Coordinates of C-alpha atoms in Angstrom, one line a residue:
M1 CA -40.5 199.6 64.3
A2 CA -40.5 197.8 60.6
I3 CA -41.5 199.3 57.7
F4 CA -45.2 198.5 56.8
L5 CA -46.1 198.3 52.8
N6 CA -49.6 199.2 52.0
D7 CA -50.2 196.9 49.1
V8 CA -51.8 193.5 49.2
S9 CA -49.4 190.5 48.5
R10 CA -51.2 189.1 45.3
T11 CA -51.1 186.2 43.1
F12 CA -51.6 185.8 39.5
G13 CA -54.9 183.8 39.9
E14 CA -56.4 186.9 41.3
Y15 CA -56.4 188.9 38.0
L16 CA -57.9 188.4 34.8
L17 CA -57.2 190.1 31.3
I18 CA -59.8 192.7 29.7
P19 CA -60.1 191.7 25.9
G20 CA -58.7 194.4 23.8
L21 CA -59.6 194.8 19.9
T22 CA -58.9 192.0 17.9
T23 CA -58.0 193.0 14.5
R24 CA -57.6 191.1 11.1
L25 CA -53.9 190.9 12.2
C26 CA -54.5 189.3 15.3
V27 CA -54.4 185.6 14.1
P28 CA -52.1 183.0 15.6
S29 CA -49.6 182.5 12.6
N30 CA -48.7 186.2 13.0
I31 CA -48.0 186.1 16.6
S32 CA -44.4 186.7 17.7
L33 CA -43.4 185.5 21.0
R34 CA -39.3 186.5 20.8
T35 CA -38.2 188.7 23.9
P36 CA -35.0 189.6 24.9
L37 CA -32.9 187.2 27.1
V38 CA -30.3 189.9 28.3
K39 CA -29.8 193.7 28.6
Y40 CA -29.2 196.1 25.5
K41 CA -29.2 199.4 24.7
V42 CA -32.5 201.2 23.5
G43 CA -32.0 200.9 19.7
E44 CA -29.5 198.1 19.5
M45 CA -30.6 194.6 19.6
P46 CA -29.6 192.3 22.5
D47 CA -26.9 189.7 22.2
I48 CA -29.5 186.8 22.7
R49 CA -33.0 186.6 22.3
L50 CA -35.4 183.7 23.1
N51 CA -37.9 182.7 20.1
I52 CA -40.3 181.7 22.8
P53 CA -40.4 183.3 26.5
F54 CA -39.7 179.8 28.6
V55 CA -36.7 179.1 30.0
S56 CA -36.1 176.0 32.3
A57 CA -35.7 176.1 36.0
I58 CA -32.3 175.6 37.7
M59 CA -33.1 172.6 39.0
Q60 CA -31.5 168.9 39.4
S61 CA -34.9 167.0 38.8
V62 CA -35.4 169.7 35.5
S63 CA -32.6 170.9 33.5
G64 CA -30.7 168.1 32.2
P65 CA -28.9 167.8 28.7
E66 CA -32.0 166.1 27.2
L67 CA -34.5 168.8 28.2
A68 CA -32.2 171.6 27.5
I69 CA -31.4 170.1 23.8
E70 CA -35.3 170.0 23.6
L71 CA -36.1 173.4 24.8
A72 CA -33.5 174.7 22.6
R73 CA -34.9 173.0 19.6
Y74 CA -38.4 174.8 20.3
G75 CA -36.9 178.3 20.9
G76 CA -36.3 178.6 24.6
I77 CA -33.2 178.0 26.7
S78 CA -32.5 175.7 29.9
F79 CA -30.0 176.5 32.9
I80 CA -28.2 173.3 33.7
Y81 CA -28.3 173.1 37.3
G82 CA -25.1 174.1 39.2
S83 CA -25.6 171.8 42.3
Q84 CA -23.4 169.1 41.5
P85 CA -19.8 168.8 40.6
I86 CA -17.8 171.2 38.0
D87 CA -17.2 168.5 35.8
S88 CA -20.6 166.9 35.6
Q89 CA -22.0 170.3 35.0
V90 CA -19.3 171.1 32.3
E91 CA -20.3 167.5 30.5
M92 CA -23.7 168.4 30.5
V93 CA -23.1 171.8 28.7
R94 CA -20.9 169.9 26.4
R95 CA -23.4 167.4 25.3
V96 CA -25.8 170.4 24.3
K97 CA -23.3 172.0 22.3
K98 CA -22.1 169.0 20.6
F99 CA -26.0 168.2 19.5
K100 CA -26.6 168.7 15.7
A101 CA -30.1 169.1 14.7
G102 CA -31.2 165.7 13.3
F103 CA -27.8 163.8 14.3
V104 CA -28.8 161.5 17.1
V105 CA -25.8 160.2 19.7
S106 CA -26.6 156.4 20.0
D107 CA -27.6 155.8 23.7
S108 CA -28.7 152.6 23.1
N109 CA -25.6 150.1 22.2
L110 CA -24.1 146.7 22.5
T111 CA -21.0 144.5 21.6
P112 CA -21.6 141.6 19.1
E113 CA -21.2 139.0 22.1
H114 CA -24.4 140.2 24.1
R115 CA -27.4 138.3 23.9
L116 CA -31.1 138.8 22.6
T117 CA -31.8 139.0 26.7
D118 CA -29.7 142.2 26.7
V119 CA -31.1 143.3 23.7
L120 CA -34.5 143.2 25.3
A121 CA -33.4 144.3 28.7
L122 CA -31.9 147.5 26.8
I123 CA -35.1 148.5 25.0
G124 CA -37.3 148.1 27.9
R125 CA -34.8 150.3 29.8
T126 CA -34.8 153.0 27.2
G127 CA -37.7 152.6 25.2
H128 CA -35.3 152.7 21.9
S129 CA -35.7 149.9 19.2
T130 CA -32.5 150.8 17.2
I131 CA -29.6 149.3 18.7
G132 CA -25.9 150.3 17.8
V133 CA -23.6 147.0 17.6
T134 CA -19.7 148.3 18.4
D135 CA -16.5 146.6 19.2
D136 CA -16.8 147.7 22.6
G137 CA -20.6 148.5 23.0
T138 CA -19.8 152.7 23.7
P139 CA -21.4 155.0 21.4
N140 CA -18.8 155.9 19.5
G141 CA -17.2 152.4 18.9
K142 CA -16.3 150.7 15.6
L143 CA -19.7 150.0 14.3
L144 CA -20.1 146.2 13.6
G145 CA -23.7 146.3 12.9
L146 CA -27.2 147.5 13.8
V147 CA -30.2 145.9 15.4
T148 CA -33.7 146.9 15.1
S149 CA -37.1 145.4 16.0
R150 CA -37.2 143.5 12.7
D151 CA -34.3 141.4 13.2
F152 CA -35.5 139.0 15.9
R153 CA -39.2 137.7 17.4
A154 CA -38.8 137.9 20.9
E155 CA -41.7 135.4 21.5
K156 CA -40.1 132.5 19.6
D157 CA -36.1 133.3 19.2
D158 CA -34.0 131.9 21.7
H159 CA -32.8 134.6 24.5
S160 CA -29.6 133.3 24.9
M161 CA -28.7 133.8 20.9
K162 CA -25.6 136.3 20.5
V163 CA -26.4 139.7 18.8
K164 CA -23.8 138.8 16.2
Y165 CA -25.9 136.2 14.6
F166 CA -29.0 138.2 14.2
M167 CA -27.7 142.0 13.4
T168 CA -27.6 143.7 10.5
P169 CA -23.7 143.3 9.9
F170 CA -22.4 146.6 8.7
E171 CA -21.5 145.3 5.2
K172 CA -25.4 145.6 4.5
L173 CA -25.6 148.9 6.0
Y174 CA -26.2 152.1 4.3
V175 CA -23.8 154.8 6.0
G176 CA -22.9 158.3 5.9
K177 CA -19.5 160.1 6.8
T178 CA -18.8 162.8 9.4
G179 CA -19.2 166.3 7.8
I180 CA -22.6 165.4 5.7
S181 CA -25.3 167.6 6.0
L182 CA -28.5 166.6 7.6
S183 CA -30.2 167.5 4.0
E184 CA -28.0 164.9 2.3
A185 CA -28.2 162.5 5.1
N186 CA -32.2 162.6 4.4
Q187 CA -31.7 162.6 0.7
I188 CA -29.8 159.0 1.3
I189 CA -32.9 158.0 3.5
W190 CA -35.4 158.5 1.0
E191 CA -33.5 157.3 -2.2
H192 CA -33.0 153.9 -0.4
K193 CA -36.3 153.8 1.8
L194 CA -34.4 153.7 5.1
N195 CA -35.4 154.3 8.6
I196 CA -32.0 155.0 9.9
L197 CA -28.7 156.1 8.7
P198 CA -25.7 155.4 10.7
I199 CA -23.0 158.2 10.4
I200 CA -19.3 157.2 11.0
D201 CA -15.9 158.9 10.7
A202 CA -12.9 158.1 8.8
D203 CA -12.1 155.1 11.2
R204 CA -15.6 153.4 11.1
N205 CA -16.5 154.7 14.6
L206 CA -20.3 155.4 15.0
A207 CA -20.7 158.8 15.5
Y208 CA -24.5 160.0 15.2
F209 CA -28.1 158.4 13.8
V210 CA -30.2 160.1 11.3
F211 CA -33.8 158.8 11.7
R212 CA -36.3 159.0 8.9
K213 CA -39.1 159.7 11.8
D214 CA -37.1 163.2 12.4
Y215 CA -37.5 164.5 9.0
D216 CA -40.9 165.9 9.8
G217 CA -40.0 167.3 13.1
H218 CA -37.2 169.3 11.5
R219 CA -39.0 171.0 9.0
E220 CA -41.9 171.6 11.5
N221 CA -38.8 173.4 14.1
P222 CA -38.1 176.6 12.6
Y223 CA -37.9 178.4 16.0
E224 CA -34.4 176.5 17.2
L225 CA -32.4 178.8 19.4
S226 CA -28.7 178.4 18.1
G227 CA -25.6 180.9 18.1
E228 CA -23.9 182.1 14.9
D229 CA -21.9 178.5 15.2
K230 CA -25.0 176.9 14.9
T231 CA -24.8 174.8 18.0
L232 CA -27.8 175.1 20.7
R233 CA -27.9 177.7 22.9
V234 CA -27.5 176.6 26.8
G235 CA -27.1 178.6 30.1
A236 CA -25.9 177.1 33.4
G237 CA -26.3 177.7 37.1
I238 CA -23.6 179.0 39.0
N239 CA -23.4 179.8 42.9
T240 CA -21.7 182.3 44.9
R241 CA -18.8 180.1 46.5
D242 CA -17.0 178.1 43.5
Y243 CA -17.6 180.8 40.5
E244 CA -13.8 181.5 40.2
K245 CA -13.4 178.0 39.1
R246 CA -16.8 177.1 37.9
I247 CA -17.1 179.9 35.2
P248 CA -14.0 179.7 33.3
A249 CA -14.6 175.8 32.8
L250 CA -18.2 176.4 31.6
L251 CA -17.0 178.9 29.5
D252 CA -14.6 176.4 27.7
A253 CA -17.6 174.2 27.5
G254 CA -19.4 176.8 25.3
V255 CA -22.1 178.0 27.7
D256 CA -23.9 181.0 26.3
V257 CA -25.1 182.7 29.4
L258 CA -25.3 182.3 33.2
C259 CA -27.5 182.7 36.0
I260 CA -26.6 182.9 39.7
D261 CA -28.9 180.5 41.7
S262 CA -30.2 181.7 44.9
S263 CA -33.5 181.7 46.8
D264 CA -32.9 185.3 47.6
G265 CA -30.4 187.0 45.7
Y266 CA -30.6 190.6 47.2
S267 CA -27.2 189.9 48.7
E268 CA -23.5 190.9 49.1
W269 CA -22.5 187.2 47.8
Q270 CA -24.3 188.0 44.5
R271 CA -22.9 191.7 44.3
D272 CA -19.2 190.0 45.0
T273 CA -20.1 187.4 42.2
L274 CA -21.1 189.9 39.6
R275 CA -18.1 192.5 40.2
W276 CA -15.7 189.7 39.7
I277 CA -17.7 188.4 36.5
R278 CA -17.5 192.1 35.1
E279 CA -13.3 192.7 36.2
Q280 CA -12.6 189.4 34.5
Y281 CA -14.9 189.3 31.5
G282 CA -16.2 192.5 31.3
D283 CA -19.7 192.5 29.2
T284 CA -18.9 189.7 26.9
L285 CA -20.0 187.5 29.4
R286 CA -24.0 187.1 30.1
V287 CA -25.0 186.3 33.4
G288 CA -28.7 187.2 35.3
A289 CA -28.9 187.4 39.3
G290 CA -31.7 187.0 41.6
N291 CA -34.5 186.1 43.0
V292 CA -35.5 189.7 44.2
V293 CA -38.9 190.8 45.1
D294 CA -38.8 194.4 45.1
R295 CA -37.2 197.7 43.5
E296 CA -34.7 197.8 46.0
G297 CA -33.2 194.4 45.0
F298 CA -33.4 194.8 41.3
E299 CA -31.7 198.0 41.4
Y300 CA -28.7 196.7 43.7
L301 CA -28.2 193.7 41.0
V302 CA -28.3 195.9 38.2
D303 CA -26.1 198.2 39.5
A304 CA -23.7 195.3 40.3
G305 CA -23.9 194.1 36.7
A306 CA -27.1 191.6 36.1
D307 CA -27.8 191.2 32.6
F308 CA -31.1 190.2 33.7
V309 CA -32.9 189.7 37.0
K310 CA -35.2 187.4 38.2
V311 CA -38.2 188.0 40.1
G312 CA -39.9 185.7 43.0
I313 CA -39.4 184.1 46.3
G314 CA -41.7 181.4 47.5
G315 CA -44.1 181.2 44.8
G316 CA -42.4 177.8 43.3
S317 CA -44.7 174.6 43.8
I318 CA -42.1 173.3 46.0
C319 CA -40.9 176.1 47.5
I320 CA -41.7 176.6 51.2
T321 CA -39.4 179.5 52.2
R322 CA -42.7 181.4 53.2
E323 CA -43.5 178.5 55.4
Q324 CA -40.0 178.5 56.8
K325 CA -39.0 181.7 57.2
G326 CA -41.6 184.3 56.3
I327 CA -40.1 185.7 53.4
G328 CA -41.4 186.4 50.2
R329 CA -44.3 188.3 48.1
G330 CA -47.1 187.3 45.9
Q331 CA -45.6 187.0 42.6
A332 CA -47.8 189.4 40.7
T333 CA -47.2 192.3 43.3
A334 CA -43.6 191.3 43.4
L335 CA -43.4 191.6 39.4
I336 CA -45.6 194.6 39.0
D337 CA -43.2 196.6 41.5
V338 CA -39.9 195.3 39.9
A339 CA -41.2 196.1 36.1
Q340 CA -42.1 199.3 37.4
A341 CA -38.7 200.0 38.6
R342 CA -37.1 198.3 35.5
N343 CA -39.0 200.9 33.1
E344 CA -37.8 203.7 35.3
Y345 CA -34.0 202.6 35.1
L346 CA -34.7 202.4 31.3
R347 CA -36.2 206.1 31.0
K348 CA -32.9 207.1 33.2
T349 CA -30.4 205.4 31.6
G350 CA -31.4 203.8 28.0
L351 CA -30.5 200.3 29.3
Y352 CA -33.1 197.5 29.2
I353 CA -33.1 195.0 31.8
P354 CA -35.0 191.9 30.9
L355 CA -37.1 190.2 33.7
C356 CA -37.7 186.9 34.3
S357 CA -40.6 185.9 36.3
D358 CA -39.7 182.6 38.4
G359 CA -42.8 180.6 40.1
G360 CA -46.4 181.0 40.7
L361 CA -47.7 179.9 37.3
V362 CA -50.3 177.4 38.0
H363 CA -52.3 177.7 35.1
D364 CA -51.1 178.4 31.5
Y365 CA -53.2 181.8 31.5
H366 CA -51.0 182.8 34.3
M367 CA -48.4 183.0 31.8
V368 CA -49.9 185.4 29.8
L369 CA -50.7 187.9 32.9
A370 CA -46.8 187.5 33.8
L371 CA -45.7 188.4 30.4
A372 CA -48.4 191.5 30.7
M373 CA -47.2 192.3 33.9
G374 CA -43.7 192.9 32.7
A375 CA -41.9 189.6 32.6
D376 CA -39.9 189.3 29.6
F377 CA -39.6 185.4 29.9
L378 CA -40.6 183.0 32.5
M379 CA -38.4 180.2 34.5
M380 CA -40.5 177.1 35.0
G381 CA -39.7 173.9 37.2
R382 CA -42.9 171.9 37.4
Y383 CA -44.0 172.5 33.9
F384 CA -41.0 171.0 32.9
A385 CA -40.2 168.3 35.4
R386 CA -43.8 166.6 33.7
F387 CA -42.1 165.4 30.4
D388 CA -40.0 162.8 29.2
E389 CA -36.8 164.7 28.6
S390 CA -36.6 166.0 32.3
P391 CA -33.7 163.5 34.1
S392 CA -36.2 162.5 37.2
K393 CA -37.5 159.1 37.1
K394 CA -41.0 158.3 35.9
L395 CA -43.0 155.8 38.2
R396 CA -46.4 154.1 38.5
I397 CA -48.3 155.2 41.4
G398 CA -51.6 153.6 41.7
N399 CA -53.2 153.8 38.3
N400 CA -51.3 157.1 37.5
Y401 CA -48.1 157.9 36.0
V402 CA -45.7 160.3 38.0
K403 CA -42.5 162.1 37.6
E404 CA -40.1 162.6 40.9
Y405 CA -39.7 166.4 41.3
W406 CA -37.9 167.9 44.2
G407 CA -36.7 171.5 45.5
E408 CA -32.9 172.6 45.2
G409 CA -33.8 173.5 48.8
S410 CA -34.6 170.1 49.9
N411 CA -32.6 167.6 51.7
R412 CA -32.3 165.5 48.7
A413 CA -30.6 168.4 46.7
Q414 CA -28.1 168.7 49.1
N415 CA -27.3 172.4 47.8
W416 CA -27.1 174.7 50.6
Q417 CA -24.9 177.1 48.7
R418 CA -27.5 178.8 47.0
Y419 CA -28.6 180.3 50.5
D420 CA -25.9 182.9 50.4
L421 CA -25.7 182.6 53.9
G422 CA -21.6 182.5 54.3
G423 CA -20.0 181.1 57.0
M424 CA -23.5 179.8 58.3
A425 CA -24.2 177.7 55.1
E426 CA -22.6 174.6 57.0
S427 CA -24.9 174.9 60.1
L428 CA -28.2 175.3 57.7
K429 CA -30.2 172.6 59.2
F430 CA -33.8 173.0 57.7
E431 CA -35.3 173.0 54.5
E432 CA -36.7 175.1 52.2
G433 CA -38.1 172.8 49.3
V434 CA -39.8 169.5 49.5
D435 CA -39.5 166.3 47.5
S436 CA -42.6 165.6 45.3
Y437 CA -44.2 163.8 42.4
V438 CA -45.9 165.9 39.6
P439 CA -48.4 163.8 37.0
Y440 CA -46.6 162.5 34.2
A441 CA -47.5 164.4 30.8
G442 CA -45.6 162.7 28.0
K443 CA -43.3 164.5 25.5
M444 CA -42.3 168.1 25.7
K445 CA -43.5 168.9 22.2
D446 CA -46.8 168.0 22.4
N447 CA -47.6 169.8 25.7
L448 CA -45.7 172.6 24.7
D449 CA -47.7 173.1 21.2
I450 CA -50.7 173.2 23.3
T451 CA -49.6 176.0 25.7
L452 CA -48.0 178.2 23.0
G453 CA -51.4 177.8 21.2
K454 CA -53.2 179.3 24.2
I455 CA -50.7 182.1 24.8
K456 CA -51.0 182.9 21.3
A457 CA -54.9 183.1 21.1
T458 CA -54.5 184.9 24.3
L459 CA -52.7 187.9 22.6
C460 CA -55.1 188.1 19.8
S461 CA -58.0 188.3 22.3
C462 CA -55.9 191.0 23.8
G463 CA -55.3 192.9 20.3
A464 CA -51.6 192.1 20.5
V465 CA -49.1 190.5 18.1
T466 CA -46.1 190.6 20.1
L467 CA -44.9 190.8 23.6
D468 CA -44.2 194.2 23.7
E469 CA -47.8 195.2 22.2
L470 CA -49.0 193.1 25.2
Q471 CA -47.2 195.1 27.9
R472 CA -48.1 198.4 26.3
N473 CA -51.6 197.7 25.8
A474 CA -53.2 194.9 27.8
K475 CA -55.7 195.7 30.4
I476 CA -55.8 194.1 33.8
T477 CA -58.4 193.5 36.4
L478 CA -58.7 192.3 40.0
V479 CA -61.2 189.7 40.5
S480 CA -63.5 188.8 43.9
S481 CA -63.2 185.1 45.0
T482 CA -67.0 184.6 43.8
S483 CA -65.6 185.9 40.3
I484 CA -63.0 183.0 40.5
V485 CA -65.9 180.7 41.3
E486 CA -68.0 182.1 38.2
G487 CA -65.1 181.7 35.8
G488 CA -64.7 177.9 36.0
A489 CA -67.4 175.4 35.3
H490 CA -70.4 175.9 38.0
D491 CA -74.1 174.9 38.4
V492 CA -73.7 172.1 36.2
I493 CA -73.1 168.5 36.4
L494 CA -70.2 167.4 34.6
K495 CA -70.1 164.5 32.4
E496 CA -67.4 161.8 33.3
Q497 CA -64.6 161.5 30.9
T498 CA -64.1 158.1 29.2

């Protein structure tokens, strides 16, 4: 007969936080959201700490290089998806590691022989009004000039006119040389009242652009997550099949941390992968594992060598594992159980194993509940898929803009390796994820500022100024179904929003 657990499988929506004493210190400007990413000994510092407790999901529709760059600039980290050929994943990691804050690689380039119609098409496709004119039309070709919106009049000029006749030629440009610091580049921009400064190498090849409009953004971004070499931190997802080839290639590209991507991490396949990593690289390579939903899964992966453990099966908005297989656990219950196991492991060994809560976050306040219940950081897919920086397409459906969002367990992802079924993998014929849309939300920064503001305000109400204080002092209560209704607007007629 099966083993029956007495606890109810609960979600974050069934809990509320009880206010704590809000002291004079509990103001948003004093709140620190720093949190460990990888395991460490008590009394020591972890090798990698996040400045905000957010990581992006290991998904094709979420974690590309653009989102990885933006999230690292604001203090989190992305795990570039592994459901792709090794070479393309490696190139994505390289793009993140080559990024220099303020130094932008041009993604809008033409040759002098292109025409105004090509300029207009490129602007329509990318939304960028600054175009580098190079000898071969590539981002790193020899710089011959620039085209901006001030160089042509789309409504009056002949659309067949070649770029070389209306571009600003190289001879009239102010440029910087590679090796210049961002502060030096910004000084040139301010002295000469420029909107853009091209950066070229010794052979006059275009390397970067520095934009005037980014100046304030750099000053307002003190939480950038970078390593000792000043490059942005970036992670990558791996599977339990080709890791012997994939991992060395990712390390060569400069990856900072890895995570085994699977819907069910309590498996011998993950144990074997972790053991191979420890045999080859010792403790120098940081790798997370999962997903699990109970203490047995947690202890199994930690004993195998995991640096952090992901918690959650079936709670993601696009995940249908519970429907298809009847496997999973309510995210709140799973997290509470695993966090208790983590704390016992800490008392026994002196090692702290960070937990990543993956899935089940419907509202922003759920994030604080997850952190209070023991999560050190949150992995999110739907949240990040809505932004400009995610790799999926933006579409208009009816009167609304949406972005495509699909699960790694869907047919579209074609990624059966993550299910750890050994020789059965080739015969897996059903899906564990759906293909869907999410409402388009604009730029990451605008949304992230609001979310982080809510989290900090909630910590203040709980009487905590750090995540550690939140976990130690937060009070949480179960709510009834009628209490949930009471918590929203009720018994009023809402005005229509204009």
